mmCIF file of C-alpha atoms in Angstrom:
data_model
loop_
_atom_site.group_PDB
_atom_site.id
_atom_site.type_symbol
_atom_site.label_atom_id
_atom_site.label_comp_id
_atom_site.label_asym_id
_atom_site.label_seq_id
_atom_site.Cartn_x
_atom_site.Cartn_y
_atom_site.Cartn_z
ATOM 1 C CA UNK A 205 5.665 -21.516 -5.160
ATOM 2 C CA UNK A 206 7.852 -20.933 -2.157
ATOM 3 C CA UNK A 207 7.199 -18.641 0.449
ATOM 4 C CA UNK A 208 9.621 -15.576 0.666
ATOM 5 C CA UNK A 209 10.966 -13.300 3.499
ATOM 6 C CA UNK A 210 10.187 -9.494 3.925
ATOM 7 C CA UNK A 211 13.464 -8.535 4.997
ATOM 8 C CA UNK A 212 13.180 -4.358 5.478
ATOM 9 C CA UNK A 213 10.121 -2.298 5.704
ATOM 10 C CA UNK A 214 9.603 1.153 5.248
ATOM 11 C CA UNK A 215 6.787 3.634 4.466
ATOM 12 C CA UNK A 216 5.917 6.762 4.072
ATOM 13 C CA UNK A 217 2.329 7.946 4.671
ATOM 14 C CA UNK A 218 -0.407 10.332 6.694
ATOM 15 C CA UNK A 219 1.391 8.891 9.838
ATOM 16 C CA UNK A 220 4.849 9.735 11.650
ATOM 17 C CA UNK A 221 5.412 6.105 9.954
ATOM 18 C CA UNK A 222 9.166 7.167 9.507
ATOM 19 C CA UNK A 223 9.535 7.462 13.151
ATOM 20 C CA UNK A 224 11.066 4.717 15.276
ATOM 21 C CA UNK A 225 7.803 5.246 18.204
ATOM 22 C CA UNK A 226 5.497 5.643 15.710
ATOM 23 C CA UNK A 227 3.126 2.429 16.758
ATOM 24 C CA UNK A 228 2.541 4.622 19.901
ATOM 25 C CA UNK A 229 1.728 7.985 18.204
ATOM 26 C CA UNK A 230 -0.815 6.607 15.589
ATOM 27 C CA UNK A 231 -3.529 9.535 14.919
ATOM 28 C CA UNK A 232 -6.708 8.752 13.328
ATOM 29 C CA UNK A 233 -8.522 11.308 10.657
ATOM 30 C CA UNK A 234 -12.103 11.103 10.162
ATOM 31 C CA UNK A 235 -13.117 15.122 9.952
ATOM 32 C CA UNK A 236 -11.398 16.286 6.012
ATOM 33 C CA UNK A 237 -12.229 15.015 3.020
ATOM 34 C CA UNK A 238 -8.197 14.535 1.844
ATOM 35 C CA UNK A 239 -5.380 13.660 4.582
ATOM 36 C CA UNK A 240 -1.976 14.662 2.943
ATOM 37 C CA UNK A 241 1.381 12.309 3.978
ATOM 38 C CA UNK A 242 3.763 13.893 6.344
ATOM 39 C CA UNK A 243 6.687 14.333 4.011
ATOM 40 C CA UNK A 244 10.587 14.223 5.553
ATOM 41 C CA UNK A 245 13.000 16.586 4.789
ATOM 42 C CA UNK A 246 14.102 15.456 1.055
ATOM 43 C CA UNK A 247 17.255 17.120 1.090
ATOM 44 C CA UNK A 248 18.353 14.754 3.112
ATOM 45 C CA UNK A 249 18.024 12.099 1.081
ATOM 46 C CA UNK A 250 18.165 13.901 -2.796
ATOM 47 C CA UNK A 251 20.053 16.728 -4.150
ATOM 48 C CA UNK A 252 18.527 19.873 -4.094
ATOM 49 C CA UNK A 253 18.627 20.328 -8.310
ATOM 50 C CA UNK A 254 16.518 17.125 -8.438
ATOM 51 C CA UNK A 255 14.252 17.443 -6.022
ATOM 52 C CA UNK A 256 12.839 20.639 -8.420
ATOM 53 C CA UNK A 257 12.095 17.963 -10.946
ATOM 54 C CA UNK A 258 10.453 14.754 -9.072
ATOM 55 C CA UNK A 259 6.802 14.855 -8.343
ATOM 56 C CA UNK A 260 5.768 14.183 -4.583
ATOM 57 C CA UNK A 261 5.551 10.491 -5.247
ATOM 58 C CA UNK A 262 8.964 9.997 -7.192
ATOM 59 C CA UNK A 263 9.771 11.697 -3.746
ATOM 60 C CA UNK A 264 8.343 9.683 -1.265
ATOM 61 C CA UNK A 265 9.529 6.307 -3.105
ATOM 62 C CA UNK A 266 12.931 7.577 -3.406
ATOM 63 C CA UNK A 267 13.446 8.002 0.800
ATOM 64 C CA UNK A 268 11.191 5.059 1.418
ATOM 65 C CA UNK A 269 13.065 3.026 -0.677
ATOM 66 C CA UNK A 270 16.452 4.040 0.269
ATOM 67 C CA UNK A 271 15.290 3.609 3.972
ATOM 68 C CA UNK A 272 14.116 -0.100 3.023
ATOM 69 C CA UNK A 273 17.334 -0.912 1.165
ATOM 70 C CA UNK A 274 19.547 0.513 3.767
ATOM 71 C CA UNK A 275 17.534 -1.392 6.796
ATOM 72 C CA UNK A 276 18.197 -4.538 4.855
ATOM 73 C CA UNK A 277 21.601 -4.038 3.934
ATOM 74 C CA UNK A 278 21.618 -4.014 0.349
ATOM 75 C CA UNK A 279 23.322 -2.300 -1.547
ATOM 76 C CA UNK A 280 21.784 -3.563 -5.056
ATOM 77 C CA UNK A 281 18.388 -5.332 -5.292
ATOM 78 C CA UNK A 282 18.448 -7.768 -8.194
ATOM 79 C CA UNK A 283 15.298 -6.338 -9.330
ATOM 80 C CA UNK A 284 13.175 -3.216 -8.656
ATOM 81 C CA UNK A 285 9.300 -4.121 -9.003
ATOM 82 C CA UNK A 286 7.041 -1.241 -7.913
ATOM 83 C CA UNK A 287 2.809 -1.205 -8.289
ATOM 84 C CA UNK A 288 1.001 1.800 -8.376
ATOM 85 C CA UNK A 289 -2.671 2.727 -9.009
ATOM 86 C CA UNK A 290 -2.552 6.308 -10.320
ATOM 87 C CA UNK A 291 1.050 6.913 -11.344
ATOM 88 C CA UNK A 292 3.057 10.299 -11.599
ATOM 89 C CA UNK A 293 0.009 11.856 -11.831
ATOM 90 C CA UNK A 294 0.879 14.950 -10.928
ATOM 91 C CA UNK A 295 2.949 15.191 -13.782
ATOM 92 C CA UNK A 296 0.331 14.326 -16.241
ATOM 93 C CA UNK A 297 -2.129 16.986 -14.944
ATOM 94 C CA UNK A 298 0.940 19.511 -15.377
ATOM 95 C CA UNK A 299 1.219 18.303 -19.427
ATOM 96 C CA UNK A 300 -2.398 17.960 -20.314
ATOM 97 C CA UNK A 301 -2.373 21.847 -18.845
ATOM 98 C CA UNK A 302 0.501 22.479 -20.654
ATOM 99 C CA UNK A 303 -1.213 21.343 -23.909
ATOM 100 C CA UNK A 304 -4.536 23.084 -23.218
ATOM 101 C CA UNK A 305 -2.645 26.330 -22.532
ATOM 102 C CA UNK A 306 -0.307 26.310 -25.261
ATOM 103 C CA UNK A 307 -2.851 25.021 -27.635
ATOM 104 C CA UNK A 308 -0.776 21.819 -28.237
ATOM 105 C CA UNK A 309 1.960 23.722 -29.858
ATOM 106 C CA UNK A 310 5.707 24.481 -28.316
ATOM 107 C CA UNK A 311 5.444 21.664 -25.960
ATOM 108 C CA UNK A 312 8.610 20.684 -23.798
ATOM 109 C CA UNK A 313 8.642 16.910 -23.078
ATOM 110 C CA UNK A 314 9.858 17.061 -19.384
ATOM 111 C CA UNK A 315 6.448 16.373 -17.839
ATOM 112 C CA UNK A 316 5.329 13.850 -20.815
ATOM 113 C CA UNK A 317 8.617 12.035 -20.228
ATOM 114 C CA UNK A 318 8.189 12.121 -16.277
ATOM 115 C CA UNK A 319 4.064 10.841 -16.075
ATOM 116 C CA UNK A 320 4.163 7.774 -17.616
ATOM 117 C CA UNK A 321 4.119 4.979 -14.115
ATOM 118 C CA UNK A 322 7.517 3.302 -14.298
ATOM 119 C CA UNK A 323 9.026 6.713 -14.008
ATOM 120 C CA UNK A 324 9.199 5.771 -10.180
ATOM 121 C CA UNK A 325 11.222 2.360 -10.683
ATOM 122 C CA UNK A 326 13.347 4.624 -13.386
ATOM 123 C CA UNK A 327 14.073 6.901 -10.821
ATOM 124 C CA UNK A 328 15.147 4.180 -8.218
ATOM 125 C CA UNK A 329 17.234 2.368 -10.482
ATOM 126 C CA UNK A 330 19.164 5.193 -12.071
ATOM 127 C CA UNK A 331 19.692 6.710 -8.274
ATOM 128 C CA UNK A 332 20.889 3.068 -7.593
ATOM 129 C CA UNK A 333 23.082 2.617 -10.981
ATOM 130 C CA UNK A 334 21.126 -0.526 -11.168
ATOM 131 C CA UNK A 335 20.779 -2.282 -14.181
ATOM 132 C CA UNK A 336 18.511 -5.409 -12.909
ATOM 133 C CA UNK A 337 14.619 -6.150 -13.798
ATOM 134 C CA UNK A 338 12.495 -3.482 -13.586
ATOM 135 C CA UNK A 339 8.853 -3.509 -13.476
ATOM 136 C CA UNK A 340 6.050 -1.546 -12.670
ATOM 137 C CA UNK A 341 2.470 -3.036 -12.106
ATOM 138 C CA UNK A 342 -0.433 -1.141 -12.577
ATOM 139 C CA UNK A 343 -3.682 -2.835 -11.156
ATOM 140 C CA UNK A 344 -5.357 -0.042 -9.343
ATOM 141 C CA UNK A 345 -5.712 -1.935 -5.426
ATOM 142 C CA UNK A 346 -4.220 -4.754 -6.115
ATOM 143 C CA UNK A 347 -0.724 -3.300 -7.191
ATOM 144 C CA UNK A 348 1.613 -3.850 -4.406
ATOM 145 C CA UNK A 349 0.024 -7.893 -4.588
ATOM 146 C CA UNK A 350 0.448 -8.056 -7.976
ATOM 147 C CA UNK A 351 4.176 -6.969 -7.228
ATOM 148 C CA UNK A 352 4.532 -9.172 -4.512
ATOM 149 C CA UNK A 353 3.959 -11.678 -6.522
ATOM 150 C CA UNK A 354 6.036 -11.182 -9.036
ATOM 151 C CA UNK A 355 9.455 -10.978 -6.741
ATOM 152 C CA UNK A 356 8.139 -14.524 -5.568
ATOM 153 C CA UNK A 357 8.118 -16.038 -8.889
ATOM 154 C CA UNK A 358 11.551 -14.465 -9.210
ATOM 155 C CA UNK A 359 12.955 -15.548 -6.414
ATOM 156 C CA UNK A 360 11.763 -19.222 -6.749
ATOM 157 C CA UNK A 361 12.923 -19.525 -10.378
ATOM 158 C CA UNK A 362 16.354 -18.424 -9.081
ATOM 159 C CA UNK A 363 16.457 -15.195 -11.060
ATOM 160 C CA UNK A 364 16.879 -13.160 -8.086
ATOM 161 C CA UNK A 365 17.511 -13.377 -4.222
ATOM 162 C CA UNK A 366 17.149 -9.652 -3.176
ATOM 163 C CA UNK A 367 14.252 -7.497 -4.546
ATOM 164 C CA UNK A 368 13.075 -4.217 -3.402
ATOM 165 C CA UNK A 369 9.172 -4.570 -4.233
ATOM 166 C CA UNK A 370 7.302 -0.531 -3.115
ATOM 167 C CA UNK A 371 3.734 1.069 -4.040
ATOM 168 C CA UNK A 372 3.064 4.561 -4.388
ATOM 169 C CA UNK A 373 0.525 6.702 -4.795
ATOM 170 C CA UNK A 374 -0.067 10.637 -4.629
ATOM 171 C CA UNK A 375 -2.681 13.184 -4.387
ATOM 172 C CA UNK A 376 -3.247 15.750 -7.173
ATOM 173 C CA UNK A 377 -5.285 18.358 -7.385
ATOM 174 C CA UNK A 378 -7.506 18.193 -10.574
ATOM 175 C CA UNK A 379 -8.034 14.243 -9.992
ATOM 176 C CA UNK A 380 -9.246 14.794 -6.467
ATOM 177 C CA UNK A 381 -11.658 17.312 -7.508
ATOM 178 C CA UNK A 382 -13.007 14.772 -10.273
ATOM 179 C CA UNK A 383 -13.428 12.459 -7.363
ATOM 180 C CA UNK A 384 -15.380 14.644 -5.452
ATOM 181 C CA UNK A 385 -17.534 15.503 -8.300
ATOM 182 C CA UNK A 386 -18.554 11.459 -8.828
ATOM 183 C CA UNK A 387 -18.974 11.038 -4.997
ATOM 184 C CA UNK A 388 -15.761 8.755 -4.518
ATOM 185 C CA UNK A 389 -14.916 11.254 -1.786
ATOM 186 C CA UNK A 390 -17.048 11.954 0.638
ATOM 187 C CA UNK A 391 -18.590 15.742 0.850
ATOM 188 C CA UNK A 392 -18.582 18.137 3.803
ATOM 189 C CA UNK A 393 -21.815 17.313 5.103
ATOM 190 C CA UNK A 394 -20.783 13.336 5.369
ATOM 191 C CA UNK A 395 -18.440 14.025 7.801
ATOM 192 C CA UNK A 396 -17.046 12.784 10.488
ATOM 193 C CA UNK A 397 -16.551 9.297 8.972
ATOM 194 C CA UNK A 398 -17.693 6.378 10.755
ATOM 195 C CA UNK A 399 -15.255 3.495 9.363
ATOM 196 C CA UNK A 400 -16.965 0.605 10.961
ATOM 197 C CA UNK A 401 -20.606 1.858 10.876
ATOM 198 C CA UNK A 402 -21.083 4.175 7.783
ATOM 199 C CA UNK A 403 -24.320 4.607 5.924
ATOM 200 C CA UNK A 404 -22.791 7.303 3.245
ATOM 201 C CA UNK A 405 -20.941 6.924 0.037
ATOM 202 C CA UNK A 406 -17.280 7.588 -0.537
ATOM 203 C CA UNK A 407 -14.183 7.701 1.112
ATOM 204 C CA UNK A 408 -11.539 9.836 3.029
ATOM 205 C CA UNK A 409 -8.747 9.743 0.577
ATOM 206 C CA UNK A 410 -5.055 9.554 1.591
ATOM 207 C CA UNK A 411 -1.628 9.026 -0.353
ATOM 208 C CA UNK A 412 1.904 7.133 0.546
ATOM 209 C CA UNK A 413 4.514 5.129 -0.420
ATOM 210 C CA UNK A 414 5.570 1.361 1.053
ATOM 211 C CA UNK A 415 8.506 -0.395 0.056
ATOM 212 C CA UNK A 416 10.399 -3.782 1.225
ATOM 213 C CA UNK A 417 12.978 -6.027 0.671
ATOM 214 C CA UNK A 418 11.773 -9.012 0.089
ATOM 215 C CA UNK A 419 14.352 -11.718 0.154
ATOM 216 C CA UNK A 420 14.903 -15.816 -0.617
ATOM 217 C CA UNK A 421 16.288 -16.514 2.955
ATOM 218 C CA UNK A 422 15.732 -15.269 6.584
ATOM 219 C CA UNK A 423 17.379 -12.880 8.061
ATOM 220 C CA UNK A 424 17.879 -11.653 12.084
ATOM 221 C CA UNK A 425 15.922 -8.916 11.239
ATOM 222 C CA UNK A 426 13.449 -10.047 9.459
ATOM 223 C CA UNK A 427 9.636 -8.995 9.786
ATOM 224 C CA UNK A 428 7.416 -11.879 8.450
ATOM 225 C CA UNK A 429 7.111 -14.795 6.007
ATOM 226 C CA UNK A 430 5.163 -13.511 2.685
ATOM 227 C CA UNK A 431 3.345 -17.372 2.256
ATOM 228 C CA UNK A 432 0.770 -16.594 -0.269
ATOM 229 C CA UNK A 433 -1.189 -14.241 -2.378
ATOM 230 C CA UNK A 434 -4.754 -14.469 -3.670
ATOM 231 C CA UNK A 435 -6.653 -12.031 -6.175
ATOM 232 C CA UNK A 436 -9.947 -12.063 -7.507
ATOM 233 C CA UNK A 437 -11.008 -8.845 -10.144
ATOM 234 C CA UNK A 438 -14.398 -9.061 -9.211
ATOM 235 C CA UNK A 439 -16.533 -10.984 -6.330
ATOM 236 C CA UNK A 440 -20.160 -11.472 -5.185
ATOM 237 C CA UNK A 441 -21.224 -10.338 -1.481
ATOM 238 C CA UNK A 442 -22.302 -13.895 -1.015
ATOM 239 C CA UNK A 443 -18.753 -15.511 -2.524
ATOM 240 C CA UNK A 444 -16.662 -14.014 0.239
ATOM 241 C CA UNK A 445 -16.489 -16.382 2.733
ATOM 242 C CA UNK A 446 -16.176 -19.122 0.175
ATOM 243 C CA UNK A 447 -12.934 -17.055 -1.668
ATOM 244 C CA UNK A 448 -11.387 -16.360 1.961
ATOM 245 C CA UNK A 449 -12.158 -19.796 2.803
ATOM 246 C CA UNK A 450 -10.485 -21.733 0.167
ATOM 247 C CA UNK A 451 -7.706 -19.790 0.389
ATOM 248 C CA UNK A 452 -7.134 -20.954 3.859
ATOM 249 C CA UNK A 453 -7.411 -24.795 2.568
ATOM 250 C CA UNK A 454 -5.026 -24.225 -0.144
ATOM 251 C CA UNK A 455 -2.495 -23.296 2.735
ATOM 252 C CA UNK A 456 -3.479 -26.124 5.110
ATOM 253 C CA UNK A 457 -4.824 -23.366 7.693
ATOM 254 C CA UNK A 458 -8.544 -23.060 9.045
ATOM 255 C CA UNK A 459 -10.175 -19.619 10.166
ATOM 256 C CA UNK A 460 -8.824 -20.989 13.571
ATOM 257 C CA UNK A 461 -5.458 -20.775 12.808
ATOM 258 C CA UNK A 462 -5.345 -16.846 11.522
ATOM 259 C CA UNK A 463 -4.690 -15.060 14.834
ATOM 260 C CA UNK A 464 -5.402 -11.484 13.390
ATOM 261 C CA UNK A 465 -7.274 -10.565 10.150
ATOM 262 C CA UNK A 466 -6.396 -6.686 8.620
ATOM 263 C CA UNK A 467 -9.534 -5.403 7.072
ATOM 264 C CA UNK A 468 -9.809 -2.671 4.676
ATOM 265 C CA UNK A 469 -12.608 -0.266 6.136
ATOM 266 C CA UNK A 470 -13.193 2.900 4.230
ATOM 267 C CA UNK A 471 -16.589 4.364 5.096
ATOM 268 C CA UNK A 472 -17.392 3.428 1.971
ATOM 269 C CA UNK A 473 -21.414 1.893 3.147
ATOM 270 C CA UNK A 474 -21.534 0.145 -0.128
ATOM 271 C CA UNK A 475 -18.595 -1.520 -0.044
ATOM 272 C CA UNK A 476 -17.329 -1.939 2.786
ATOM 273 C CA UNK A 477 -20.198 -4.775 3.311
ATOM 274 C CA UNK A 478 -17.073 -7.250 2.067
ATOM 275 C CA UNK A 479 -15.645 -6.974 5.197
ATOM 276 C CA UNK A 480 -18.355 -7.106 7.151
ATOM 277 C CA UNK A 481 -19.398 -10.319 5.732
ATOM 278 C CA UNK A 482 -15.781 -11.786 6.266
ATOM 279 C CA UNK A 483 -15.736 -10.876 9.750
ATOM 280 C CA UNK A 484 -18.121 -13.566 10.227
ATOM 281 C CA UNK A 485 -15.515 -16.452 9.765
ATOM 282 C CA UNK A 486 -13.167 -15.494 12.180
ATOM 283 C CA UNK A 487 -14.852 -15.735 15.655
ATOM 284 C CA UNK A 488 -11.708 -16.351 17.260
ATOM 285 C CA UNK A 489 -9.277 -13.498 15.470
ATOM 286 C CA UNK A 490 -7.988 -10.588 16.465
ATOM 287 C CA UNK A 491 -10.024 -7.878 13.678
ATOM 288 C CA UNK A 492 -8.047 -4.929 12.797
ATOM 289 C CA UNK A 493 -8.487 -2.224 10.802
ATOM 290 C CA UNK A 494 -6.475 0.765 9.123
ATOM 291 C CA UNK A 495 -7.790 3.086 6.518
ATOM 292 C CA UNK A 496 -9.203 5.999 9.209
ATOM 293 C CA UNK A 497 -4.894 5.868 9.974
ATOM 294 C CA UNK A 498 -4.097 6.279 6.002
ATOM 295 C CA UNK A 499 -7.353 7.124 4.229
ATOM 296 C CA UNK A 500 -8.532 5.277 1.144
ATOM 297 C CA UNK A 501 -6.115 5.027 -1.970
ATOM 298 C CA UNK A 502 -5.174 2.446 -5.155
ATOM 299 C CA UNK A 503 -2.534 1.152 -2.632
ATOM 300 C CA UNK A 504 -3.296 1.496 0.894
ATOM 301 C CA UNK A 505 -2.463 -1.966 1.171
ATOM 302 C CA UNK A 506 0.987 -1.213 1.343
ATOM 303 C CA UNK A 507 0.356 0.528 4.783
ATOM 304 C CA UNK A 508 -1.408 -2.479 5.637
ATOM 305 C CA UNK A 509 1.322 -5.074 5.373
ATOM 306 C CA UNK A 510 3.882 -2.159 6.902
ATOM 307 C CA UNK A 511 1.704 -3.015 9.943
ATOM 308 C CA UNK A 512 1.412 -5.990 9.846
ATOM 309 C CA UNK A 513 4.807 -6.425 9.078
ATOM 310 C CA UNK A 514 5.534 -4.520 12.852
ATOM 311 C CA UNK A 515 2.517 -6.486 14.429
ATOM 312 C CA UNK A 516 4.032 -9.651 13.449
ATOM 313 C CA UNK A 517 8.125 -8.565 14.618
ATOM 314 C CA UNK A 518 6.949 -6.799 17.642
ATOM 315 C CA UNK A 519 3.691 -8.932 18.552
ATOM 316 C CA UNK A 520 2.116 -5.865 19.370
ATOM 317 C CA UNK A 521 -1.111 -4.627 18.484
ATOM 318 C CA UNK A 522 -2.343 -0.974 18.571
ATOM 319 C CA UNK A 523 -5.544 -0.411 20.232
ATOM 320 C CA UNK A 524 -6.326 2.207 17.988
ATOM 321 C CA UNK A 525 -6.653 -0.566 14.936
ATOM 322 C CA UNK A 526 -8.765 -3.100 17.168
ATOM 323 C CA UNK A 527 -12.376 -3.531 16.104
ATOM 324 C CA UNK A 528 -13.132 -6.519 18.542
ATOM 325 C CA UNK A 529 -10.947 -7.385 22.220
ATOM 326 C CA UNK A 530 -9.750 -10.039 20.735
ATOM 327 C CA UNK A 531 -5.687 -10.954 21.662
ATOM 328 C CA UNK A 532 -3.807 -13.965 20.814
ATOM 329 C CA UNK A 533 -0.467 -14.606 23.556
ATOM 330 C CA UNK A 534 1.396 -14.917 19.536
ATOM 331 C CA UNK A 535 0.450 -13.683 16.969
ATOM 332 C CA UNK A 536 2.057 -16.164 14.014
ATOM 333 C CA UNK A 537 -0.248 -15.893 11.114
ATOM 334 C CA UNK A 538 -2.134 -12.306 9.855
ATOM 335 C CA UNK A 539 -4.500 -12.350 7.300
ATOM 336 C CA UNK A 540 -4.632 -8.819 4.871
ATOM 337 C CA UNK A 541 -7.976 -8.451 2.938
ATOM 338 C CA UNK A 542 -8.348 -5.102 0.922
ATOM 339 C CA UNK A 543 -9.944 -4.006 -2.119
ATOM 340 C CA UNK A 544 -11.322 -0.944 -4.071
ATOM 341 C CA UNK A 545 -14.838 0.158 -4.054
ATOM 342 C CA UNK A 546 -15.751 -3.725 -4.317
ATOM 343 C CA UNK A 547 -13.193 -4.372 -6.865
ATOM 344 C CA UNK A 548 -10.104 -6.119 -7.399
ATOM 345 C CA UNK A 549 -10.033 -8.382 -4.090
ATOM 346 C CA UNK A 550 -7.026 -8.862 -2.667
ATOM 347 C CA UNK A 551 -5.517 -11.524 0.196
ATOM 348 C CA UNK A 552 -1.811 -11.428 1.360
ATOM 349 C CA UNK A 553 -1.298 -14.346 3.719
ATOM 350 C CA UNK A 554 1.830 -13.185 6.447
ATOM 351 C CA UNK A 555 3.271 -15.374 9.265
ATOM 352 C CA UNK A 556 5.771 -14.607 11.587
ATOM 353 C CA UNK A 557 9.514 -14.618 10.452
#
């Protein structure tokens, strides 16, 4: 399959991310349990009357996507492919109350119509009048890769040359006190977080929305090469270095060759042992991290490859990501690993555009 070019990128998150500067003003959270996304000013972007009826993350994907498109110069993707762990699911939590309080009689459809996951895609298109391919994927953390991979077979069939490929994912309030309730947020007492060094269960949880344009050709402003995209549903501890490893022979590259590796901390202690382990191959790489910057959620990845995306176009690293002093003069190829609570493995193989 033929590597692909991410053309735009924007995203929306618990960072200024929207901001030109924001590389320099990158704040890290360790001290609440939730970190909400700093939200822009939709009216910008949406008319007031519908703004009343999107949930937050209809929201967020509608300005991140518009701010993708427009960096890109497109006008009309030929296809709109969006992956998202949890959904609208602020609008489901709205209908299941609506049925428990009206005792599943007299029910309006609005919120029904406006949980199910492509509602976010749906939205995008029918702000866009576009009538292209539409999908949404819904893999938990390995959404956005399962998307990405997608617009490649796309593009390298020759059904489309242009795709604007976004994840979202939002915060509501019923789900996040479920969350708490089964430890996959960490409690009071478990805090601050140590990302790198945690011996506690559960995560700071964030929310966001990433989108690109992902395109069949370079551009002058394009951000990186999208070469090639590995996922495994489940993996030993012990089959790490051997999944990482063979991933890097299947695209003629050693653990020599990766000059920064983006690693998916999240205080988790029982998971986050992946990463750990992985660190082990790559002696010689810079070793980033980035979930104390967006917290944990089904895709924080896509806030990974927005910075890597900048890393790679600006060949700049922010200190406040480094785990090791490791610094390449260029950096040409990045390495994203990321999963879930030891689930759904992901790597995303970027080089410079």
């Amino acid at each position: 399959m033929s590597a692909v070019y991410i053309n735009s990128a924007s995203c929306i998150s618990v960072q200024d991310t929207l901001n030109e500067n924001f590389l320099q003003n990158l704040k890290p959270e360790n001290s609440v349990k939730m970190i909400k996304a700093i939200e822009p000013n939709y009216k910008e972007f949406i008319p007031p009357a519908m703004i009343r009826r999107m949930s937050k993350t209809v929201k967020m994907s509608s300005v991140a996507s518009h701010h993708a498109l427009k960096e890109a110069g497109i006008e009309q993707p030929d296809a709109i492919i969006v992956g998202t762990g949890m959904g609208c699911s602020q609008d489901s939590e709205k209908f299941l109350k609506n049925v428990i309080d009206n005792h599943e009689e007299f029910l309006t459809p609005t919120f029904f119509i406006q949980s199910t996951h492509n509602t976010v895609a749906g939205q995008i298109a029918l702000g866009l009048q576009c009538h292209a391919y539409n999908f949404t994927y819904v893999n938990t953390s390995s959404s956005l890769e399962f998307s990405f991979l997608d617009a490649q077979l796309q593009i390298s069939d020759g059904e489309a040359e242009n795709i604007l490929v976004g994840s979202t994912d939002e915060q509501t309030d019923r789900t996040m006190e479920l969350y708490c309730l089964n430890n996959t947020i960490k409690h009071e007492g478990q805090l601050p977080a140590d990302h790198l060094n945690s011996t506690t269960k559960g995560v700071i949880w964030g929310e966001g929305a990433s989108f690109f344009v992902v395109g069949k050709d370079k551009t002058e402003n394009s951000y990186a090469k999208l070469t090639d995209i590995k996922i495994s549903n489940r993996l030993e501890l012990d089959e790490t270095k051997s999944f990482i490893q063979e991933f890097l022979t299947e695209n003629n590259l050693s653990a020599q060759d990766i000059d920064a590796v983006i690693l998916g901390f999240s205080s988790d202690a029982s998971s986050d042992v992946y990463y750990t382990n992985a660190m082990g191959l790559f002696a010689d790489s810079a070793l980033l991290y980035y979930k104390h910057l967006s917290g944990e959620f089904n895709t924080a990845s896509g806030f990974s490859t927005f910075m890597a995306c900048h890393i790679l176009k600006e060949q700049q690293i922010p200190e406040v990501m480094m785990i090791n002093e490791k610094k390449k003069e260029e950096v040409k190829n990045v390495l994203l690993y990321n999963h879930l609570a030891g689930s759904d493995h992901s790597l995303v193989l970027l080089e410079r555009a």
